[in-house]
Amino acid sequence: MPGPIQPIIDTINQQIPLEGFLIVAAVMFAIGAWGAVIRRNAVVVFMCVEIMINAVNLTLVAFADFLPSAAGLGASYAALIIAIAAAEVAVGLAIVLAIFRSRRTVNIDEVNSMRG
Amino acid sequence: MPVTGEAIVGLLPEIIATVFLFVVLLGGVFAGERNSGLVGALATLGALATFASAAVLLAVGFEGTFFGDSYAVDNFSLFFKLIVSGTAFFTVIAATRWAGTTGDAPEYMTLILSVVVGAMLLASMRDLFGLFLALEIATIPSYAMVAFDRSRRESAEGGMKYLVTGVIASSVLLYGLVLIYGVTGSANLTQVAEAFSGELTPVGLVGIGLMLSGFAFKLSAAPFHFWTPDAYQGAPTSAAAFLSVAPKAATFAVLLRILVEGLPGATTTWASILAVIAIITMFVGNLSALRQRNVRRMLAFSSVAHSGYILVAFAAIQGGGQQTGIQAVLIYSAAYAVMNLGAFFAIDLVGEDAKSFNGLFKTQPALALCMGVFMAALVGIPPFSGFFGKAWVILAGAQSGSILVYAAVGALVINSVISLPYYFGIVRNMFLEEPVSGGVARKDDGGVRFSVYALAILTTVFILFFGLLVTLTGASGLL
């Protein structure tokens, strides 16, 4: 970051403790999990899952930045997780498309031909 | 860290499976869509070569850890690689004809082989993020496998339910792993074990809890089992058979490795959690299976119950039961693989309604006898494979010296009795009822028939391999 912005960011960074990041991430994860459980539209459920995975990534990057023994490896793990999440959603959207073709709906609670 | 020749030898089963994965995919492109027989043969060859390489490594006693101590090749992991590739062998043979009719045989075989690669990597991983990657390599193709059958509406529906619960479970599991990583500062299980040797921190405890919940989803353990019946009912039969055995066995393997190698300091915590999960899982699985008229759904709930039986062995890994508990997980996984795979394939030949089994002994005696063998094995009747699994779990539980585990073993015995009616309901239908008149004659499938007969024989002669199995698992390399 060029110019005068970098010192400001550094000051802010120094004042936020690790717990701050962890709490924000935990709240994000809870919001995502809540949404994934109550929303009916499959696409919105995937968006909620993305929020959950991004919360995990935030936790991971925060740990990697603050823990001396982590040696910065956390950032590369985060890149790995982003790639996995993308693959999951790619397969997910393909299946949602297959559902939509045969039923004209992507609402999870309307797709319930199996019981018992 | 450089890649040594030894590492390549250790990775041989995975490398062979990966090479065949691409050969099958490209071979399918060049062979054209009519030539599903060739694709099936290539995939069978791949599974066989993978099995052979893992068997050779096991026979020569190959051991070592590679890539900075994050990948362990030992008897324990090779044993699970044998289960995974052996399962894949029978699945590929049974699926060839069916996959040909969909017109997408190469894709289906590729999916099976990629689950094999992921499951084999999973059995060896000693690194928290590596194991998450391997778990996803095994899981993501399995969503596609469940949703593969475009001629049945249930298939995509089962796939979606499996996928939605699966991705939520993955992120919960990942959160647990990240918290454990945060407490440890390293993803390697050796360092995790050091960090968790003392008093548990709250963050560490939450991490263990989230990780176990994520694994409970993947293993279809209660209360996270609800996706199982829908996914297995919707999936093509070969996919349901394969997914109920191979990835599950590998997930048990990696869970065992994390708990025994990574978290030995927290044994009492996770053993008690798993004992409670096991008791609930057994009761939920068996009581739900009693109500089912659809055999596929019934077997799905039965697989939930069997996850519970294996989790009892996990809970028994404490006190004097450590070695026996690990042995019990290995033996039960092998026993479960042969009997459950066979039972699912038999549905493919008969039909998924319980009534379609009526009078099978009169029309197809050999098939009825095979199904009888699988049912008896799933109950745990002595000469068949399931008995040895259950016997070893009970033995481990008796040695563990914990009241909670004794309760779990008691629940296991009670549940074996509860499970009798639904397994023997099918046996009674086959031997005592009259054949249903005007039932649709199903197209005979030689590949499925071969797999069913071979697995029935394996389930019956399991006793001959048992001595070998005990020696092998006694020196599993874990502990």
XYZ file of C-alpha atoms in Angstrom:
595
model
C 0.000 0.000 0.000
C 1.660 3.244 -1.122
C 1.806 6.655 0.498
C 0.277 7.703 3.774
C -2.239 4.826 4.070
C 0.254 2.162 5.160
C 1.156 3.754 8.532
C -2.544 4.089 9.363
C -3.184 0.448 8.571
C -0.163 -0.543 10.652
C -1.451 1.452 13.626
C -4.869 -0.130 13.382
C -3.326 -3.580 13.060
C -1.259 -3.092 16.182
C -4.306 -2.151 18.194
C -6.531 -5.090 17.248
C -5.764 -8.158 19.345
C -6.044 -11.742 18.043
C -9.299 -12.179 19.954
C -10.896 -9.438 17.852
C -10.360 -11.396 14.646
C -11.455 -14.651 16.250
C -14.693 -13.168 17.569
C -15.574 -11.546 14.241
C -14.882 -14.871 12.520
C -16.967 -16.802 15.037
C -19.897 -14.412 14.556
C -19.538 -14.722 10.780
C -19.488 -18.501 11.053
C -22.613 -18.475 13.213
C -24.440 -16.191 10.762
C -23.464 -18.443 7.872
C -24.485 -21.614 9.720
C -27.814 -20.082 10.760
C -28.518 -19.028 7.188
C -27.511 -22.416 5.779
C -29.957 -24.131 8.122
C -33.001 -21.852 7.724
C -32.848 -20.702 4.085
C -34.840 -22.725 1.529
C -33.217 -21.654 -1.707
C -30.279 -23.935 -2.520
C -28.248 -21.134 -4.107
C -28.619 -18.980 -0.987
C -27.584 -21.995 1.109
C -24.367 -22.179 -0.913
C -23.783 -18.478 -0.294
C -24.183 -19.104 3.436
C -21.705 -21.966 3.239
C -19.270 -19.576 1.558
C -19.683 -17.197 4.508
C -18.863 -20.088 6.855
C -15.754 -21.041 4.881
C -14.598 -17.430 4.693
C -15.017 -17.134 8.453
C -12.761 -20.156 8.833
C -10.273 -18.570 6.468
C -10.267 -15.368 8.519
C -9.536 -17.409 11.644
C -6.748 -19.220 9.856
C -5.083 -16.079 8.525
C -5.370 -14.366 11.906
C -3.712 -17.334 13.621
C -0.991 -17.429 10.991
C -0.289 -13.735 11.491
C -0.253 -13.753 15.277
C 1.327 -17.081 16.206
C 5.119 -17.079 16.011
C 5.408 -20.826 15.381
C 2.981 -20.827 12.454
C 5.735 -19.269 10.295
C 3.338 -17.711 7.811
C 2.252 -21.093 6.453
C -1.366 -20.264 7.290
C -1.668 -17.985 4.267
C -0.846 -20.838 1.884
C -3.346 -23.090 3.666
C -5.944 -20.349 3.200
C -5.286 -20.322 -0.555
C -5.775 -24.104 -0.569
C -9.091 -23.790 1.242
C -10.361 -21.123 -1.172
C -9.649 -23.503 -4.061
C -11.478 -26.396 -2.337
C -14.493 -24.196 -1.607
C -14.649 -23.178 -5.255
C -14.632 -26.832 -6.333
C -17.417 -27.672 -3.888
C -19.643 -24.891 -5.169
C -18.923 -25.807 -8.809
C -20.238 -29.342 -8.260
C -23.056 -27.934 -6.151
C -24.311 -25.556 -8.799
C -24.200 -28.327 -11.409
C -26.462 -30.477 -9.224
C -28.785 -27.535 -8.532
C -29.039 -26.993 -12.279
C -29.952 -30.671 -12.766
C -32.680 -30.294 -10.119
C -33.970 -27.109 -11.722
C -34.208 -28.760 -15.148
C -36.476 -31.533 -13.918
C -38.539 -29.687 -11.302
C -38.428 -25.974 -12.087
C -37.541 -25.144 -8.487
C -34.422 -24.942 -6.370
C -36.181 -24.752 -3.013
C -34.844 -27.493 -0.803
C -38.103 -28.196 1.014
C -40.023 -28.637 -2.247
C -37.593 -31.310 -3.406
C -38.772 -34.143 -1.194
C -39.977 -37.174 -3.104
C -38.241 -39.579 -0.684
C -39.749 -40.225 2.720
C -39.461 -42.627 5.597
C 12.317 -31.017 1.209
C 13.236 -32.998 -1.899
C 11.071 -35.839 -3.188
C 13.062 -39.027 -2.736
C 12.772 -42.292 -4.626
C 11.506 -43.874 -1.441
C 8.631 -41.391 -1.316
C 7.665 -42.339 -4.849
C 7.658 -46.031 -3.934
C 5.523 -45.240 -0.889
C 3.096 -43.276 -3.040
C 2.915 -45.999 -5.692
C -0.743 -47.009 -5.061
C -1.874 -43.380 -5.279
C 0.253 -42.717 -8.362
C -1.105 -45.801 -10.151
C -4.684 -44.852 -9.316
C -4.119 -41.286 -10.544
C -2.538 -42.473 -13.803
C -5.463 -44.826 -14.447
C -7.888 -42.031 -13.606
C -6.534 -40.008 -16.512
C -6.191 -43.067 -18.756
C -9.863 -43.904 -18.191
C -10.999 -40.332 -18.804
C -8.918 -39.886 -21.981
C -9.561 -43.454 -23.098
C -13.261 -42.700 -22.894
C -12.793 -39.673 -25.113
C -10.924 -41.637 -27.771
C -12.948 -44.837 -27.568
C -16.225 -43.045 -28.191
C -19.327 -43.458 -26.126
C -20.306 -46.883 -27.454
C -17.220 -48.543 -26.031
C -18.047 -48.723 -22.361
C -16.639 -52.242 -22.079
C -13.129 -50.993 -22.784
C -13.509 -48.190 -20.242
C -14.767 -50.658 -17.648
C -11.854 -52.986 -18.342
C -9.353 -50.134 -17.984
C -10.884 -49.031 -14.683
C -10.932 -52.630 -13.409
C -7.282 -52.964 -14.362
C -6.533 -49.716 -12.531
C -8.254 -50.847 -9.346
C -6.498 -54.203 -9.561
C -3.074 -52.613 -10.116
C -3.659 -50.262 -7.188
C -4.669 -53.192 -4.991
C -1.628 -55.176 -6.091
C 0.822 -52.340 -5.419
C -0.617 -51.741 -1.951
C -0.503 -55.497 -1.266
C 3.147 -55.690 -2.323
C 4.083 -52.721 -0.130
C 2.288 -54.391 2.780
C 3.939 -57.757 2.094
C 7.479 -56.341 2.045
C 6.737 -54.343 5.177
C 7.346 -50.909 3.640
C 7.245 -48.122 6.209
C 8.165 -44.497 6.339
C 6.977 -40.919 6.631
C 7.485 -38.489 3.798
C 7.107 -34.812 2.864
C 8.257 -33.365 6.151
C 6.614 -35.975 8.362
C 3.178 -35.221 6.927
C 2.520 -38.427 4.980
C 2.820 -41.806 6.674
C 2.950 -45.101 4.807
C 2.605 -47.877 7.359
C 0.730 -51.166 7.792
C -2.255 -49.256 9.098
C -2.668 -47.019 6.054
C -1.821 -49.800 3.588
C -4.517 -51.974 5.155
C -7.125 -49.298 4.470
C -5.747 -48.754 0.967
C -6.370 -52.459 0.327
C -9.971 -52.097 1.526
C -10.539 -49.016 -0.647
C -9.006 -50.409 -3.845
C -10.577 -53.849 -3.351
C -13.982 -52.216 -2.931
C -13.353 -50.160 -6.047
C -12.477 -53.324 -7.985
C -15.858 -54.946 -7.286
C -17.723 -51.657 -7.781
C -16.175 -51.017 -11.176
C -17.031 -54.554 -12.338
C -20.596 -54.202 -11.095
C -21.043 -50.706 -12.555
C -19.659 -51.302 -16.061
C -22.905 -52.454 -17.726
C -25.047 -49.822 -16.008
C -22.600 -46.996 -16.706
C -22.625 -48.018 -20.373
C -26.381 -47.491 -20.544
C -26.071 -43.906 -19.276
C -23.659 -43.043 -22.095
C -21.231 -41.488 -19.615
C -19.216 -44.541 -18.568
C -15.781 -42.830 -18.627
C -16.972 -40.024 -16.348
C -18.508 -42.445 -13.865
C -15.375 -44.604 -13.724
C -13.251 -41.470 -13.332
C -15.364 -40.389 -10.381
C -14.929 -43.810 -8.739
C -11.169 -43.678 -9.236
C -10.894 -40.137 -7.878
C -12.753 -41.198 -4.747
C -10.203 -44.022 -4.527
C -7.283 -41.575 -4.785
C -8.775 -39.280 -2.150
C -9.592 -42.120 0.226
C -6.108 -43.588 -0.079
C -4.457 -40.206 0.551
C -6.771 -39.807 3.520
C -5.582 -43.020 5.150
C -1.976 -41.774 5.142
C -2.271 -38.082 6.009
C -0.572 -36.783 9.138
C -1.210 -33.125 8.414
C -4.401 -31.292 9.380
C -4.794 -29.386 6.120
C -3.526 -32.217 3.985
C -6.189 -34.453 5.425
C -8.874 -31.862 4.733
C -7.691 -31.696 1.127
C -7.740 -35.512 0.854
C -11.184 -35.656 2.441
C -12.513 -33.224 -0.139
C -10.845 -35.123 -2.997
C -12.796 -38.150 -1.789
C -16.056 -36.289 -1.075
C -16.567 -33.905 -4.003
C -16.646 -36.690 -6.647
C -19.010 -38.654 -4.432
C -21.631 -35.850 -4.633
C -21.474 -36.192 -8.402
C -21.692 -39.996 -8.160
C -24.909 -39.804 -6.144
C -26.492 -37.375 -8.611
C -25.239 -39.277 -11.657
C -28.387 -41.138 -12.732
C -30.272 -38.688 -14.945
C -33.085 -41.151 -15.691
C -34.311 -41.079 -12.066
C -35.468 -37.854 -10.430
C -34.467 -39.123 -6.982
C -30.839 -39.228 -8.008
C -30.356 -35.464 -8.322
C -32.471 -34.970 -5.219
C -30.325 -37.356 -3.177
C -27.238 -35.694 -4.593
C -28.421 -32.248 -3.538
C -29.291 -33.345 -0.016
C -25.933 -35.087 0.296
C -24.151 -32.035 -1.092
C -25.850 -29.415 1.084
C -25.267 -31.356 4.303
C -21.808 -32.364 3.115
C -20.508 -28.855 2.475
C -21.900 -27.599 5.797
C -20.199 -30.545 7.513
C -16.954 -29.801 5.695
C -16.883 -26.220 6.903
C -17.670 -27.268 10.488
C -14.886 -29.854 10.309
C -12.527 -27.269 8.833
C -13.321 -24.784 11.607
C -12.425 -27.462 14.138
C -9.157 -28.224 12.374
C -8.253 -24.511 12.156
C -8.893 -24.022 15.882
C -6.709 -27.036 16.675
C -4.074 -25.546 14.352
C -4.393 -22.233 16.191
C -3.807 -23.841 19.572
C -0.880 -25.854 18.221
C 0.774 -23.448 15.809
C 1.488 -26.358 13.484
C -0.571 -28.618 11.271
C 1.556 -31.687 11.937
C 0.040 -34.348 14.183
C 3.271 -34.795 16.168
C 3.244 -31.134 17.186
C -0.505 -31.297 17.797
C 0.112 -34.148 20.230
C 2.689 -32.034 22.094
C 0.378 -29.028 22.332
C -2.538 -31.136 23.553
C -0.560 -33.111 26.127
C -1.424 -30.820 29.033
C -4.639 -29.229 30.247
C -7.192 -28.583 27.469
C -7.786 -24.925 26.623
C -11.373 -23.833 25.853
C -10.421 -23.091 22.246
C -8.887 -26.545 21.919
C -11.993 -28.150 23.394
C -14.259 -26.280 20.954
C -11.914 -27.336 18.144
C -12.149 -31.010 19.115
C -15.935 -30.751 19.423
C -16.375 -29.116 15.995
C -13.986 -31.565 14.384
C -15.840 -34.556 15.839
C -19.197 -33.111 14.690
C -17.810 -32.727 11.178
C -16.558 -36.295 11.191
C -19.899 -37.508 12.580
C -21.547 -36.005 9.484
C -19.097 -37.744 7.170
C -19.499 -41.075 8.977
C -23.303 -40.695 9.117
C -23.305 -40.940 12.894
C -26.351 -39.665 14.801
C -27.505 -36.928 15.204
C -25.934 -36.012 11.845
C -27.083 -39.070 9.883
C -30.236 -37.669 8.235
C -28.692 -37.308 4.781
C -27.766 -40.996 4.577
C -31.106 -42.651 3.634
C -31.953 -40.040 0.985
C -28.486 -40.081 -0.542
C -28.305 -43.891 -0.688
C -31.855 -44.256 -1.977
C -31.317 -41.708 -4.716
C -27.851 -42.830 -5.748
C -27.188 -45.449 -8.421
C -26.828 -48.786 -6.611
C -23.128 -49.125 -7.345
C -22.503 -45.615 -6.028
C -24.473 -46.272 -2.835
C -22.578 -49.526 -2.283
C -19.195 -47.932 -2.893
C -19.809 -44.766 -0.872
C -21.167 -46.682 2.104
C -17.865 -48.570 2.346
C -14.715 -47.066 0.827
C -14.721 -43.361 1.816
C -16.249 -44.280 5.137
C -13.476 -46.758 5.932
C -10.845 -44.162 4.984
C -12.583 -41.543 7.152
C -12.530 -43.959 10.074
C -8.814 -44.455 9.377
C -7.981 -40.764 9.426
C -10.138 -40.108 12.485
C -8.319 -42.917 14.272
C -4.969 -41.414 13.272
C -5.901 -37.921 14.442
C -7.234 -39.170 17.756
C -4.485 -41.684 18.531
C -1.459 -39.833 17.132
C -2.607 -36.232 17.442
C -4.758 -36.072 20.551
C -3.591 -38.823 22.945
C -3.543 -36.241 25.756
C -7.303 -35.707 25.438
C -8.243 -39.403 25.269
C -10.838 -39.318 28.038
C -12.585 -36.340 26.422
C -12.977 -37.733 22.927
C -13.549 -41.309 24.077
C -16.524 -40.219 26.199
C -17.960 -38.037 23.396
C -17.624 -40.908 20.931
C -19.153 -43.446 23.354
C -22.274 -41.268 23.665
C -22.426 -40.689 19.883
C -22.009 -44.443 19.323
C -24.886 -45.365 21.642
C -27.265 -42.833 20.037
C -26.171 -43.841 16.526
C -26.782 -47.556 17.090
C -30.288 -47.026 18.479
C -31.303 -44.425 15.867
C -29.977 -46.526 12.984
C -31.600 -49.783 14.038
C -34.933 -48.363 15.187
C -35.300 -46.378 11.937
C -34.330 -49.404 9.836
C -37.145 -51.438 11.417
C -39.761 -49.177 9.786
C -38.424 -49.338 6.231
C -40.120 -51.183 3.359
C -37.513 -50.059 0.845
C -34.472 -52.346 1.130
C -32.070 -49.658 -0.025
C -33.279 -47.284 2.693
C -33.125 -50.115 5.191
C -29.501 -50.809 4.276
C -28.757 -47.080 4.560
C -30.025 -47.068 8.145
C -28.187 -50.324 8.753
C -24.985 -48.588 7.635
C -25.739 -45.837 10.176
C -26.014 -48.541 12.845
C -22.759 -50.135 11.732
C -20.994 -46.759 12.006
C -22.195 -46.814 15.599
C -20.714 -50.281 16.161
C -17.335 -49.115 14.842
C -17.490 -45.980 17.025
C -17.821 -48.251 20.074
C -14.373 -49.556 19.146
C -13.138 -45.929 19.038
C -14.517 -45.307 22.512
C -12.755 -48.456 23.715
C -9.330 -47.040 22.802
C -8.411 -46.212 26.378
C -7.043 -48.046 29.388
C -6.107 -51.630 28.505
C -8.204 -51.651 25.348
C -5.959 -49.458 23.193
C -4.339 -52.072 20.992
C -7.484 -54.213 20.751
C -9.617 -51.157 20.007
C -7.479 -50.180 17.027
C -7.490 -53.805 15.861
C -11.276 -53.875 16.180
C -11.658 -50.810 13.915
C -9.466 -52.418 11.251
C -11.122 -55.842 11.425
C -14.630 -54.392 11.485
C -13.893 -52.153 8.487
C -12.708 -55.131 6.430
C -15.622 -57.334 7.527
C -18.134 -54.564 6.874
C -16.670 -53.844 3.428
C -17.329 -57.328 2.043
C -20.781 -57.865 3.531
C -22.287 -54.429 2.915
C -20.987 -54.120 -0.630
C -22.509 -57.512 -1.464
C -25.874 -56.687 0.081
C -26.159 -53.475 -1.951
C -25.206 -55.213 -5.214
C -27.827 -57.917 -4.571
C -30.490 -55.163 -4.588
C -29.349 -54.267 -8.073
C -30.251 -57.782 -9.249
C -33.539 -58.151 -7.376
C -35.179 -54.786 -6.736
C -35.374 -52.247 -3.961
C -38.827 -53.094 -2.656
C -38.833 -55.632 0.174
C -41.589 -57.559 -1.640
C -39.391 -58.103 -4.681
C -37.350 -60.516 -2.576
C -40.416 -62.759 -2.133
C -39.764 -66.344 -3.164
C -36.316 -65.578 -4.476
C -35.116 -68.981 -3.270
C -37.485 -70.688 -5.709
C -36.609 -68.549 -8.706
C -32.891 -67.877 -8.108
C -31.569 -70.108 -5.316
C -27.914 -69.080 -5.641
C -28.712 -65.383 -5.362
C -31.041 -66.023 -2.413
C -28.307 -67.942 -0.603
C -25.847 -65.076 -1.204
C -28.305 -62.498 0.155
C -28.921 -64.808 3.128
C -25.183 -64.887 3.789
C -24.957 -61.068 3.689
C -27.935 -60.654 6.017
C -26.547 -63.205 8.487
C -23.168 -61.464 8.344
C -24.728 -58.055 8.964
C -26.496 -59.436 12.036
C -23.211 -60.951 13.213
C -23.863 -64.679 13.111
C -20.672 -66.683 13.767
C -19.089 -68.166 10.684
C -19.581 -64.980 8.644
C -17.436 -61.843 8.562
C -19.601 -59.505 10.658
C -19.281 -61.743 13.701
C -15.524 -61.240 13.949
C -15.877 -57.472 13.772
C -18.454 -57.405 16.538
C -16.548 -59.938 18.666
C -13.407 -57.809 18.498
C -15.307 -54.627 19.389
C -16.805 -56.357 22.430
C -13.378 -57.695 23.409
C -11.855 -54.204 23.180
C -14.743 -52.741 25.168
C -14.268 -55.329 27.913
C -10.585 -54.406 28.228
C -11.120 -50.648 28.287
C -12.160 -50.459 31.954
C -14.565 -47.554 31.514
C -18.198 -47.648 32.675
C -19.365 -45.615 29.669
C -17.757 -48.077 27.259
C -19.349 -51.010 29.111
C -22.690 -49.260 28.555
C -21.858 -48.844 24.863
C -20.976 -52.538 24.569
C -24.261 -53.416 26.273
C -26.077 -51.184 23.772
C -24.258 -52.982 20.950
C -25.548 -56.363 22.134
C -29.100 -55.022 22.576
C -28.945 -53.458 19.116
C -27.811 -56.687 17.503
C -31.053 -58.190 18.806
C -33.114 -55.192 17.618
C -31.599 -55.552 14.142
C -32.687 -59.215 13.805
C -36.260 -58.572 12.552
C -35.380 -56.395 9.589
C -32.444 -58.463 8.360
C -34.362 -61.712 8.776
C -37.516 -60.170 7.336
C -35.754 -60.307 3.997
C -34.512 -63.844 4.602
C -38.069 -64.903 5.436
C -39.385 -63.202 2.286
C -36.839 -65.061 0.204
C -37.340 -68.538 1.637
C -40.937 -68.705 2.872
C -43.016 -66.383 0.704
C -44.352 -67.228 -2.743
C -42.802 -65.413 -5.704
C -44.780 -62.338 -6.733
C -46.616 -63.091 -9.936
C -46.122 -60.747 -12.842
C -43.046 -59.163 -11.308
C -40.895 -57.344 -13.805
C -38.105 -59.570 -15.054
C -34.959 -57.559 -14.435
C -32.237 -57.527 -16.997
C -29.488 -59.833 -15.905
C -26.128 -58.209 -15.331
C -23.136 -60.535 -15.360
C -20.790 -58.041 -13.699
C -23.070 -57.478 -10.735
C -23.690 -61.212 -10.463
C -19.952 -61.927 -10.383
C -19.437 -59.296 -7.658
C -22.285 -60.658 -5.542
C -21.038 -64.259 -5.723
C -17.410 -63.280 -5.087
C -18.341 -61.117 -2.102
C -20.609 -63.831 -0.683
C -17.680 -66.257 -0.857
C -15.373 -63.695 0.778
C -17.921 -63.086 3.541
C -18.129 -66.827 4.176
C -14.408 -67.615 4.095
C -13.496 -64.522 6.123
C -12.681 -66.939 8.937
C -9.747 -68.347 6.922
C -8.126 -64.911 6.655
C -8.875 -64.035 10.226
C -5.578 -65.278 11.683
C -3.664 -63.280 9.075
C -5.833 -60.252 9.776
C -5.143 -60.370 13.512
C -1.360 -60.568 13.004
C -1.495 -57.801 10.438
C -3.592 -55.434 12.518
C -1.687 -56.283 15.700
C 1.365 -54.561 14.160
C -0.581 -51.734 12.574
C 2.120 -49.115 13.028
C -0.214 -46.904 15.015
C 0.916 -46.566 18.664
